[in-house]
Short mmCIF file of C-alpha atoms in Angstrom, two decimals:
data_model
loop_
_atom_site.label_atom_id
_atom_site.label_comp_id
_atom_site.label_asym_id
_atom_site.label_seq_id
_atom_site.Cartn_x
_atom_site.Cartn_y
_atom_site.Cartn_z
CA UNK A 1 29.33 -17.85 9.24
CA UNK A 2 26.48 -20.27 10.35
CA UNK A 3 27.04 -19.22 14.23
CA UNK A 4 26.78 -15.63 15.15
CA UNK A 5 25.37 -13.32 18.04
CA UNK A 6 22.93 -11.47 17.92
CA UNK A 7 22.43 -8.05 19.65
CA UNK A 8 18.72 -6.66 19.68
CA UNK A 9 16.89 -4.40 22.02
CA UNK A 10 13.65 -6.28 20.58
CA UNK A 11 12.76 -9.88 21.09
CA UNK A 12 12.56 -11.37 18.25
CA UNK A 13 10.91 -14.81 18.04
CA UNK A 14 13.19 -17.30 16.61
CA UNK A 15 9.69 -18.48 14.98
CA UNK A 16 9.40 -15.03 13.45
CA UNK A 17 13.19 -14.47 12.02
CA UNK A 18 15.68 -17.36 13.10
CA UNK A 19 19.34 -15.43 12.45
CA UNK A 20 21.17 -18.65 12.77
CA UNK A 21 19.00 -19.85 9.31
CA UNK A 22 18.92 -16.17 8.03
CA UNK A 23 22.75 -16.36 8.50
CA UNK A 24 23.58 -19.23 6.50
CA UNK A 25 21.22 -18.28 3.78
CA UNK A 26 22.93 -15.28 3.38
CA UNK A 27 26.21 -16.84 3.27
CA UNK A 28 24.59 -18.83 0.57
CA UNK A 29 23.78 -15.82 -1.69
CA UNK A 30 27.27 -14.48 -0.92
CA UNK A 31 26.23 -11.81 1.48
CA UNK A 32 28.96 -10.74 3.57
CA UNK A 33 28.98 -13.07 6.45
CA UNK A 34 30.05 -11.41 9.73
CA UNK A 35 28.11 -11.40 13.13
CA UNK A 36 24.73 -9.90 13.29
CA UNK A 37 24.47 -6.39 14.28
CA UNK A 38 21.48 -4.36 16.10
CA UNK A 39 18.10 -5.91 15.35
CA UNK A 40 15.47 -3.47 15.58
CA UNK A 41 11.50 -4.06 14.73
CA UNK A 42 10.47 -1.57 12.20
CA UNK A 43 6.61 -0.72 12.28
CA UNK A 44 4.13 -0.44 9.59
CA UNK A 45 0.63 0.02 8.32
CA UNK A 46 0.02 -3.92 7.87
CA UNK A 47 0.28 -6.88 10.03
CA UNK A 48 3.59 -7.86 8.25
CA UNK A 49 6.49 -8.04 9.82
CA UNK A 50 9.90 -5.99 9.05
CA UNK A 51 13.03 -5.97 10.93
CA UNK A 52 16.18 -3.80 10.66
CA UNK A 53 19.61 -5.14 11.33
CA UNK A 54 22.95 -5.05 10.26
CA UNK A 55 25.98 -7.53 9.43
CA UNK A 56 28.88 -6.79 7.49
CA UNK A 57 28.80 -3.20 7.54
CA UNK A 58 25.67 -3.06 5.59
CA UNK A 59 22.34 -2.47 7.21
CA UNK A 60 19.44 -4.52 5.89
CA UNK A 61 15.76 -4.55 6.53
CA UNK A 62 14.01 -8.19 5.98
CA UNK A 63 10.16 -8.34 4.99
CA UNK A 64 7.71 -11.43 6.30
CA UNK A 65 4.37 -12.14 6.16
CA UNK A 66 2.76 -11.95 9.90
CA UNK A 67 3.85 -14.41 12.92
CA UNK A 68 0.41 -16.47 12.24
CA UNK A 69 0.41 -16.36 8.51
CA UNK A 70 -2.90 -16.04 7.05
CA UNK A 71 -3.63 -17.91 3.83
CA UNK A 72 -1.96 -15.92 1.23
CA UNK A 73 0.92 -14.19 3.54
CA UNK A 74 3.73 -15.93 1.99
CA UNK A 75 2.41 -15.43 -1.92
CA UNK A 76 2.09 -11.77 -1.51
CA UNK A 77 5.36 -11.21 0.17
CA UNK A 78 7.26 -13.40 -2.88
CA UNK A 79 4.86 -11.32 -5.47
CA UNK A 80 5.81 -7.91 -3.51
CA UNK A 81 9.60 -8.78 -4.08
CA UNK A 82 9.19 -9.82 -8.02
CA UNK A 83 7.49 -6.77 -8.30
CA UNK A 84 10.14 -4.65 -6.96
CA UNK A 85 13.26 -6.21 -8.52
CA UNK A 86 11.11 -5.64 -11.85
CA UNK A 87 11.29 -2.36 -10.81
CA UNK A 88 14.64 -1.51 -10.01
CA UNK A 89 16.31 -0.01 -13.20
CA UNK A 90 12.90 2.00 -13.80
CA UNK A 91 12.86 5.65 -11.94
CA UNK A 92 9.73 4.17 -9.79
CA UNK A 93 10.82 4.87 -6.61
CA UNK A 94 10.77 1.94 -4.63
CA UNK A 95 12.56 -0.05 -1.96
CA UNK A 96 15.32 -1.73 -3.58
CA UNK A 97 15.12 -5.78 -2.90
CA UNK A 98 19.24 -7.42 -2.57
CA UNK A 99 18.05 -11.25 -2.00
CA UNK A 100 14.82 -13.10 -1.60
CA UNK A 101 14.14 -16.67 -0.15
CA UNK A 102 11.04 -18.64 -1.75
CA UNK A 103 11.74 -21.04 0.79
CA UNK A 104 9.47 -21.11 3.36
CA UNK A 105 11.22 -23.48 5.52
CA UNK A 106 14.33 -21.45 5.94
CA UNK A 107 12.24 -19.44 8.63
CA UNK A 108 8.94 -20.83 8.27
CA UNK A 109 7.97 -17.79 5.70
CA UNK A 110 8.80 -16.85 2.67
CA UNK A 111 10.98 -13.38 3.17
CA UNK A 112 13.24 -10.86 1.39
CA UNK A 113 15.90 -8.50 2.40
CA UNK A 114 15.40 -4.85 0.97
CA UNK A 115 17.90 -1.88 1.55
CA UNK A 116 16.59 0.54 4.15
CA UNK A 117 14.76 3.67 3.07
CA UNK A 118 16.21 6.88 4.38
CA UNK A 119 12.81 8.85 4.71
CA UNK A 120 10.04 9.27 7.06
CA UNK A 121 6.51 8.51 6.87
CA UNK A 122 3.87 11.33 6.96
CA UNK A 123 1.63 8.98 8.87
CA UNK A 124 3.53 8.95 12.21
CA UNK A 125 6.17 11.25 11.82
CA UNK A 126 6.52 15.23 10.10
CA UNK A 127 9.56 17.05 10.54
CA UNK A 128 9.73 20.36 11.18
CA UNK A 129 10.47 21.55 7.30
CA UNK A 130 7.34 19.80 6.44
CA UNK A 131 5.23 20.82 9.73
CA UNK A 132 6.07 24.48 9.12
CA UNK A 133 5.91 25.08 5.70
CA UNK A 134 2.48 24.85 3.49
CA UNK A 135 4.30 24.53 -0.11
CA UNK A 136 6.59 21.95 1.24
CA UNK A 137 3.22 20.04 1.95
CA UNK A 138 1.56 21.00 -1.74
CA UNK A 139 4.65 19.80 -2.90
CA UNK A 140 4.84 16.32 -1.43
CA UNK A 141 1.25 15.84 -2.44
CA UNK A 142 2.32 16.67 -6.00
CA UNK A 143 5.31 14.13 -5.58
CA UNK A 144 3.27 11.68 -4.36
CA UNK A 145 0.92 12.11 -7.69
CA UNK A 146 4.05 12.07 -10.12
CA UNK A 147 5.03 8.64 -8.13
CA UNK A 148 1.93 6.99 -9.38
CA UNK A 149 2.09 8.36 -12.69
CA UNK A 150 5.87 7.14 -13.44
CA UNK A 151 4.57 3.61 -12.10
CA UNK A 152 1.20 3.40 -14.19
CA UNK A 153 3.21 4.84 -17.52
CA UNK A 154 5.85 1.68 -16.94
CA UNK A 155 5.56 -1.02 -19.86
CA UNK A 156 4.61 -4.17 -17.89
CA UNK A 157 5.34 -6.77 -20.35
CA UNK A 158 8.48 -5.59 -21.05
CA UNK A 159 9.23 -6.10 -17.37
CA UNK A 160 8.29 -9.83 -17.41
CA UNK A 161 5.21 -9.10 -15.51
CA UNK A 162 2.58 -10.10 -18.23
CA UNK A 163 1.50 -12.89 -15.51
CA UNK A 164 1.46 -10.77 -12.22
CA UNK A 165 -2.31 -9.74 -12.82
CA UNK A 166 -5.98 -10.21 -14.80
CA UNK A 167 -6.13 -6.93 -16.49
CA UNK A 168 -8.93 -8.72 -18.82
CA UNK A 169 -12.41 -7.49 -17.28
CA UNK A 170 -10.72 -5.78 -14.57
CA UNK A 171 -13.17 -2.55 -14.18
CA UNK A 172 -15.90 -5.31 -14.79
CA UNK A 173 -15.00 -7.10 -11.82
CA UNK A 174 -14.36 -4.34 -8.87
CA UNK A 175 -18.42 -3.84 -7.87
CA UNK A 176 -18.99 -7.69 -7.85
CA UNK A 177 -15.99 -8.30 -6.29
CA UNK A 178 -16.06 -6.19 -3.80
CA UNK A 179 -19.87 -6.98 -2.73
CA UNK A 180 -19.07 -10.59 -2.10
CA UNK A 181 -16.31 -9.13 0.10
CA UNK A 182 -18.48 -7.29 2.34
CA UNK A 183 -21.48 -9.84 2.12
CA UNK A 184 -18.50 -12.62 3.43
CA UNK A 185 -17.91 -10.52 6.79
CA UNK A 186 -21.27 -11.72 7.92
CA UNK A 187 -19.32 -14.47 9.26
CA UNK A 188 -17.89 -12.85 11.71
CA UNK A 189 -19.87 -13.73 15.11
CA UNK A 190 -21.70 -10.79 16.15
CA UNK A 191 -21.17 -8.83 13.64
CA UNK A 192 -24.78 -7.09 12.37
CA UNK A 193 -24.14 -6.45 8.58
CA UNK A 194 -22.93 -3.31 7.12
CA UNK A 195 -25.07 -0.12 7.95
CA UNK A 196 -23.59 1.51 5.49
CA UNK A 197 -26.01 3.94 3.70
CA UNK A 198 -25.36 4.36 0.07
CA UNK A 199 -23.87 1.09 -0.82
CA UNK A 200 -26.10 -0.14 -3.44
CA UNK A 201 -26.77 3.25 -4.96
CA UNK A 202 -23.16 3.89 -5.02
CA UNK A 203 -22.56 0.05 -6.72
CA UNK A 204 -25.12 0.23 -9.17
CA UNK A 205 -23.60 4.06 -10.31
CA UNK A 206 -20.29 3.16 -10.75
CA UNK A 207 -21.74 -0.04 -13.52
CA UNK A 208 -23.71 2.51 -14.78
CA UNK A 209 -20.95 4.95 -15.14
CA UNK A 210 -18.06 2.34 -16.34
CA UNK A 211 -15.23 3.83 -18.39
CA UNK A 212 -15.36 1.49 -21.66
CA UNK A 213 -11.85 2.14 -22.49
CA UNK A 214 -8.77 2.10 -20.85
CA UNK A 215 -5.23 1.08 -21.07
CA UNK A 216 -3.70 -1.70 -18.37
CA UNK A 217 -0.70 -0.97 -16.46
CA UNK A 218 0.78 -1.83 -13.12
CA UNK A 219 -1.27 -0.72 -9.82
CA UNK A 220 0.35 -0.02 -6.46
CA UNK A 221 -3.43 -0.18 -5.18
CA UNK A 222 -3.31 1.31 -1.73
CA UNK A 223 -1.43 4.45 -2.90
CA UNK A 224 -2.40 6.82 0.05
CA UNK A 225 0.30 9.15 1.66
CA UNK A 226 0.83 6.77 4.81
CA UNK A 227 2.33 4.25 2.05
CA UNK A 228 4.34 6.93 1.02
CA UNK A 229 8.00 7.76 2.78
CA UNK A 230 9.54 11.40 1.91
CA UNK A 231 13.07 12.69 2.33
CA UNK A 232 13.90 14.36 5.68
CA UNK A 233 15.26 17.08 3.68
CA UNK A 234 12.35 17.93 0.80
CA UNK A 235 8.81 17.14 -0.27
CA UNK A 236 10.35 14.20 -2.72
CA UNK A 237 8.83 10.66 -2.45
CA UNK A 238 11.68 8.65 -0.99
CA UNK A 239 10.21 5.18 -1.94
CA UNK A 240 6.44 4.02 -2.53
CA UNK A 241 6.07 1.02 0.49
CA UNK A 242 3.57 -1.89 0.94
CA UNK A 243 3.21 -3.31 -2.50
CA UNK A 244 0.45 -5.87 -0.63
CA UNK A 245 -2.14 -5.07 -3.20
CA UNK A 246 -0.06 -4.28 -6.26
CA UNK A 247 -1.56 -5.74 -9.35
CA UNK A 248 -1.91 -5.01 -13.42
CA UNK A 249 -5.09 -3.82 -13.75
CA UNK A 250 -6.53 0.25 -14.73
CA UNK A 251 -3.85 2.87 -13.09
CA UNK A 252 -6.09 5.60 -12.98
CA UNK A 253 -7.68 4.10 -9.65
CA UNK A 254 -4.48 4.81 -8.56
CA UNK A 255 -4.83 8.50 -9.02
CA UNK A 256 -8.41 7.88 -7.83
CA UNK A 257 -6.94 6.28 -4.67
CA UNK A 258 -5.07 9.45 -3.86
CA UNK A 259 -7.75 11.77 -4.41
CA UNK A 260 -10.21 9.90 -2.41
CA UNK A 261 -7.77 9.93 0.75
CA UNK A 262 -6.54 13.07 0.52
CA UNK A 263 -6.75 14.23 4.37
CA UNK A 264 -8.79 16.86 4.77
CA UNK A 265 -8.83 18.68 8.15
CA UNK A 266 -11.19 18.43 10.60
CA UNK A 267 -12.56 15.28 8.57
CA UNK A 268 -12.80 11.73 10.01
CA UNK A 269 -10.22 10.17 7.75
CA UNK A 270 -7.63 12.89 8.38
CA UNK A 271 -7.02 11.41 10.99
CA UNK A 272 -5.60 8.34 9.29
CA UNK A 273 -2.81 10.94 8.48
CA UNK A 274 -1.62 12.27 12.16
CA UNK A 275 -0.41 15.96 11.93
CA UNK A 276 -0.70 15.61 8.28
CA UNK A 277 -3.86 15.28 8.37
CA UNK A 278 -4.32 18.21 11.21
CA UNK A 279 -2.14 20.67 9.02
CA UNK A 280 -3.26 20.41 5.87
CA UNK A 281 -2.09 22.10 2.90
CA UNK A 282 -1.86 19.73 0.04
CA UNK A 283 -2.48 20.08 -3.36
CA UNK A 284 -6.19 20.35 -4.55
CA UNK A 285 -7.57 17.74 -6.32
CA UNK A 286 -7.18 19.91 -9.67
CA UNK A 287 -4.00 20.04 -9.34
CA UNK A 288 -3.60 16.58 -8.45
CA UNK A 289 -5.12 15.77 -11.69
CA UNK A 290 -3.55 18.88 -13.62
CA UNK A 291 0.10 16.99 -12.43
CA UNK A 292 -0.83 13.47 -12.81
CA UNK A 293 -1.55 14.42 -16.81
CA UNK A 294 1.73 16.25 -16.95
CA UNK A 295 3.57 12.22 -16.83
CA UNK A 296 0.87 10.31 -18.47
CA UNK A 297 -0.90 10.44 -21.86
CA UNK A 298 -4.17 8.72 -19.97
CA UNK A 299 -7.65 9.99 -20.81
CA UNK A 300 -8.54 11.69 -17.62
CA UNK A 301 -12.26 12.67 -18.48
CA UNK A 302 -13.54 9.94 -16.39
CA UNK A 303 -11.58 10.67 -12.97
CA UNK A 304 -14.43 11.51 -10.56
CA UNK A 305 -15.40 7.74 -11.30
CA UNK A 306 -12.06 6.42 -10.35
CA UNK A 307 -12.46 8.30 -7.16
CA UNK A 308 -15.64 7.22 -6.61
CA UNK A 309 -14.43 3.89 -7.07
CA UNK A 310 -11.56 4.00 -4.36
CA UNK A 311 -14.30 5.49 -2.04
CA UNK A 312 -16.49 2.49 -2.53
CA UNK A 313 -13.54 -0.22 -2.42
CA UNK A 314 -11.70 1.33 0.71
CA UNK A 315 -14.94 1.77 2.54
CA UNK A 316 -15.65 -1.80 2.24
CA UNK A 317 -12.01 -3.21 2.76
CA UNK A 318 -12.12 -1.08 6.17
CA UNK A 319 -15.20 -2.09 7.13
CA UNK A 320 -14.05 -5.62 7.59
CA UNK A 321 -12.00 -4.39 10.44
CA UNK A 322 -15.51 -3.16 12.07
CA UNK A 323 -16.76 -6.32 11.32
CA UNK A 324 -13.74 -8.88 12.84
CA UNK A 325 -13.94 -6.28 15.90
CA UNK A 326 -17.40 -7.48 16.73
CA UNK A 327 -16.01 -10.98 16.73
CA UNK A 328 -13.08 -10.23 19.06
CA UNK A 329 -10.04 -10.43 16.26
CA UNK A 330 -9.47 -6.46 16.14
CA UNK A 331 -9.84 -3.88 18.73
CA UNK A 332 -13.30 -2.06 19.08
CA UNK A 333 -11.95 1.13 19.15
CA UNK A 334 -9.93 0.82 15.95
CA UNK A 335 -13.32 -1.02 13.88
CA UNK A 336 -15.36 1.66 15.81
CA UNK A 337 -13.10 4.50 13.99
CA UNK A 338 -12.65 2.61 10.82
CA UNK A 339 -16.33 2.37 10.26
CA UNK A 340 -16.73 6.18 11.11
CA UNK A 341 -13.82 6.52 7.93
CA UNK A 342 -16.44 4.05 5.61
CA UNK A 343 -19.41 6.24 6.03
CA UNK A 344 -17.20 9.08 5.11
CA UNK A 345 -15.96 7.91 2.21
CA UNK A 346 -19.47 6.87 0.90
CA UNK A 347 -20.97 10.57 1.78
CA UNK A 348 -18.10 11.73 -0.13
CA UNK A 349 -18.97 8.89 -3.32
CA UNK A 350 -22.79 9.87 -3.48
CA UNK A 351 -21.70 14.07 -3.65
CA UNK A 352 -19.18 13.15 -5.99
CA UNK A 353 -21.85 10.90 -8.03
CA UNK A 354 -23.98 14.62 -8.44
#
C-alpha cells in the first residue's frame, strides 16, 4: 500500500522516518504491505535514531543515522547493516537485518529494518533475576566475554568482508591516531585542552610495549556491557548492539575493551552501568581472560596492553564530549562526568603499565 495511517504515541518527524516513503519501499522489497501499526521511539547509547513499529503482523525496528546527520552518519549505518547480514548464519549474536535502503533519498538517510531484540539492556534496566542474584551477574559477564570471542574467531574473508577495514598497520596506527583526535578538539570554542595527566606517558608505553604479532579479525570496538542486551530470563547475551565502530583490525582490544570497563562499584565509571554498576558481581578479570581463551586460540600474553589500550582510546573518545560541552554542543553536566570517567581510566592505564 503507498497510503496508510499511522498510529504513534511519539512524534515522529516526517524528516526523520516518512511512513508514506518507508511504506512503498517496503512494498518494493515485498514486505507485507498493510497499515502501519504502533510507532514507538526506541532509545540508545548513540545519537542514532531507532524506531519500533509494526505492519503486517510483524514488528520491525528501523535504524538511521541522527536527524542532523553528521558527515559519516549515513556510511556507518549502510556499513553497520553489511556487517550484520554477513553475520547472520554465524552463531554471533546479533540483531538480525530483513531489508536495507542505500538510498538516501527515500527518507533523506540511508536506513535498515532489523527484527526486534527480545532482551534488556544492563545499562538502564536489571530485572529482578539479575538484581538479586550474584552468579547470574558473573555469568552475564562471562557471556558477554564468549560474545566477543565467537565474533573475533569468525573468518572475515570468507564473509566477503576483506574490504570493511585496514587491518595492515592497525596496532601501528591507534596512539597516532588517537592523539590527532584529541589535539583536533582544541577547536571547540572555549574549550582549554585536555588536563589529562598521564597522556603522553601512557602513549609513548603502549609504542613501547606493541604486540609484534597478531592475527586480524572482525572488531565490534565499543564492546562494553551497555552495548550488550541479555535475555529477561538468563545471563545469555541476547544480541551484541551498536556496530558504529565495528572494523577488521586486532580482536583482542575487544577483550581489552571489556576489561577496561568492567564497572566496578563505588568507581566513577560504574556509573556508566546504572544498578549494574552499583551491584556488582561480575566476573574478575582472570576469569574474563581464563573464558575468553576457552573460544579462541589467540596468544593472550600481551592482554594488560590491550587494556591499557582501550583505557587510553576511550578516555580520549569521551573526552571530546568535555570538550564540545565547553562550546555549547553537549550538556556540561554530562562532559563534566565524562571527563571525571577519562581521568579514571588513565589512573587505571598508568597502575596497569607497573
Amino acid at each position: 500500500m503507498s497510503d496508510m495511517a499511522v498510529s504513534q504515541p511519539v512524534d515522529v518527524d516526517p524528516t526523520i522516518a516518512d511512513f508514506s516513503a518507508i511504506g512503498r519501499w517496503m512494498d518494493e522489497q515485498g514486505l507485507p504491505g498493510t497499515e502501519f501499526g504502533e510507532v514507538t521511539a526506541i532509545g540508545g547509547g548513540t545519537q542514532n535514531i531507532m524506531l519500533r513499529f509494526t505492519r503486517g503482523e510483524r514488528e520491525y525496528v528501523l535504524r538511521r543515522g541522527p536527524q542532523h546527520l553528521r558527515a559519516k552518519s549515513n556510511e556507518v549505518i549502510a556499513r553497520e547493516s553489511r556487517l550484520l547480514r554477513a553475520l547472520d548464519d554465524t552463531r554471533v549474536r546479533a540483531p538480525r537485518v530483513i531489508a536495507a535502503c542505500d538510498d538516501e533519498s527515500v527518507i533523506g538517510a540511508v536506513f535498515y529494518l532489523m527484527e526486534p531484540i527480545r532482551g534488556f539492556n544492563p545499562q538502564t534496566e536489571l530485572p529482578a533475576l539479575h538484581a538479586e542474584n550474584p552468579e547470574v551477574r558473573r555469568q552475564m559477564g562471562l557471556s558477554a566475554v564468549e560474545a566477543i570471542a565467537r565474533l573475533g574467531a569468525l573468518d572475515y574473508r570468507a564473509l566477503g568482508l576483506q574490504d570493511y577495514g585496514r587491518p595492515e598497520g592497525f596496532l601501528e596506527r591507534q596512539v597516532p591516531r588517537w592523539l590527532r583526535e584529541l589535539d583536533s578538539y582544541t577547536a571547540n570554542e572555549g574549550y582549554p585542552g585536555p588536563r589529562i595527566p598521564g597522556v603522553e606517558q601512557v602513549g609513548d608505553w603502549l609504542q613501547r610495549h606493541r604486540p609484534t604479532t597478531w592475527a586480524p579479525g572482525i572488531m565490534h570496538g565499543d564492546c562494553h556491557l551497555a552495548n550488550m542486551m541479555f535475555d529477561y530470563d538468563g545471563p545469555q547475551v541476547a544480541a551484541m548492539v551498536d556496530w558504529e565502530m565495528s572494523t577488521i583490525g586486532d580482536p583482542l582490544l575487544d577483550l581489552g575493551w571489556q576489561l577496561a570497563t568492567r564497572p566496578e562499584p563505588g568507581t566513577v565509571g560504574a556509573g556508566l552501568m546504572g544498578t549494574l554498576g552499583t551491584v556488582g558481581g561480575l566476573p574478575t578479570p582472570q576469569e574474563m581472560i581464563e573464558h575468553y581463551a576457552g573460544f579462541s586460540d589467540r596468544d593472550l600474553s600481551a592482554i594488560t596492553w590491550y587494556e591499557v589500550l582501550a583505557c587510553f582510546k576511550l578516555g580520549i573518545v569521551l573526552e571530546g564530549t568535555h570538550a564540545r560541552a565547553f562550546a555549547g554542543k553537549a550538556p556540561k553536566p554530562v562532559g563534566d562526568f565524562l571527563h571525571a570517567v577519562t581521568l579514571e581510566l588513565f589512573e587505571k592505564a598508568q597502575k596497569l603499565m607497573q
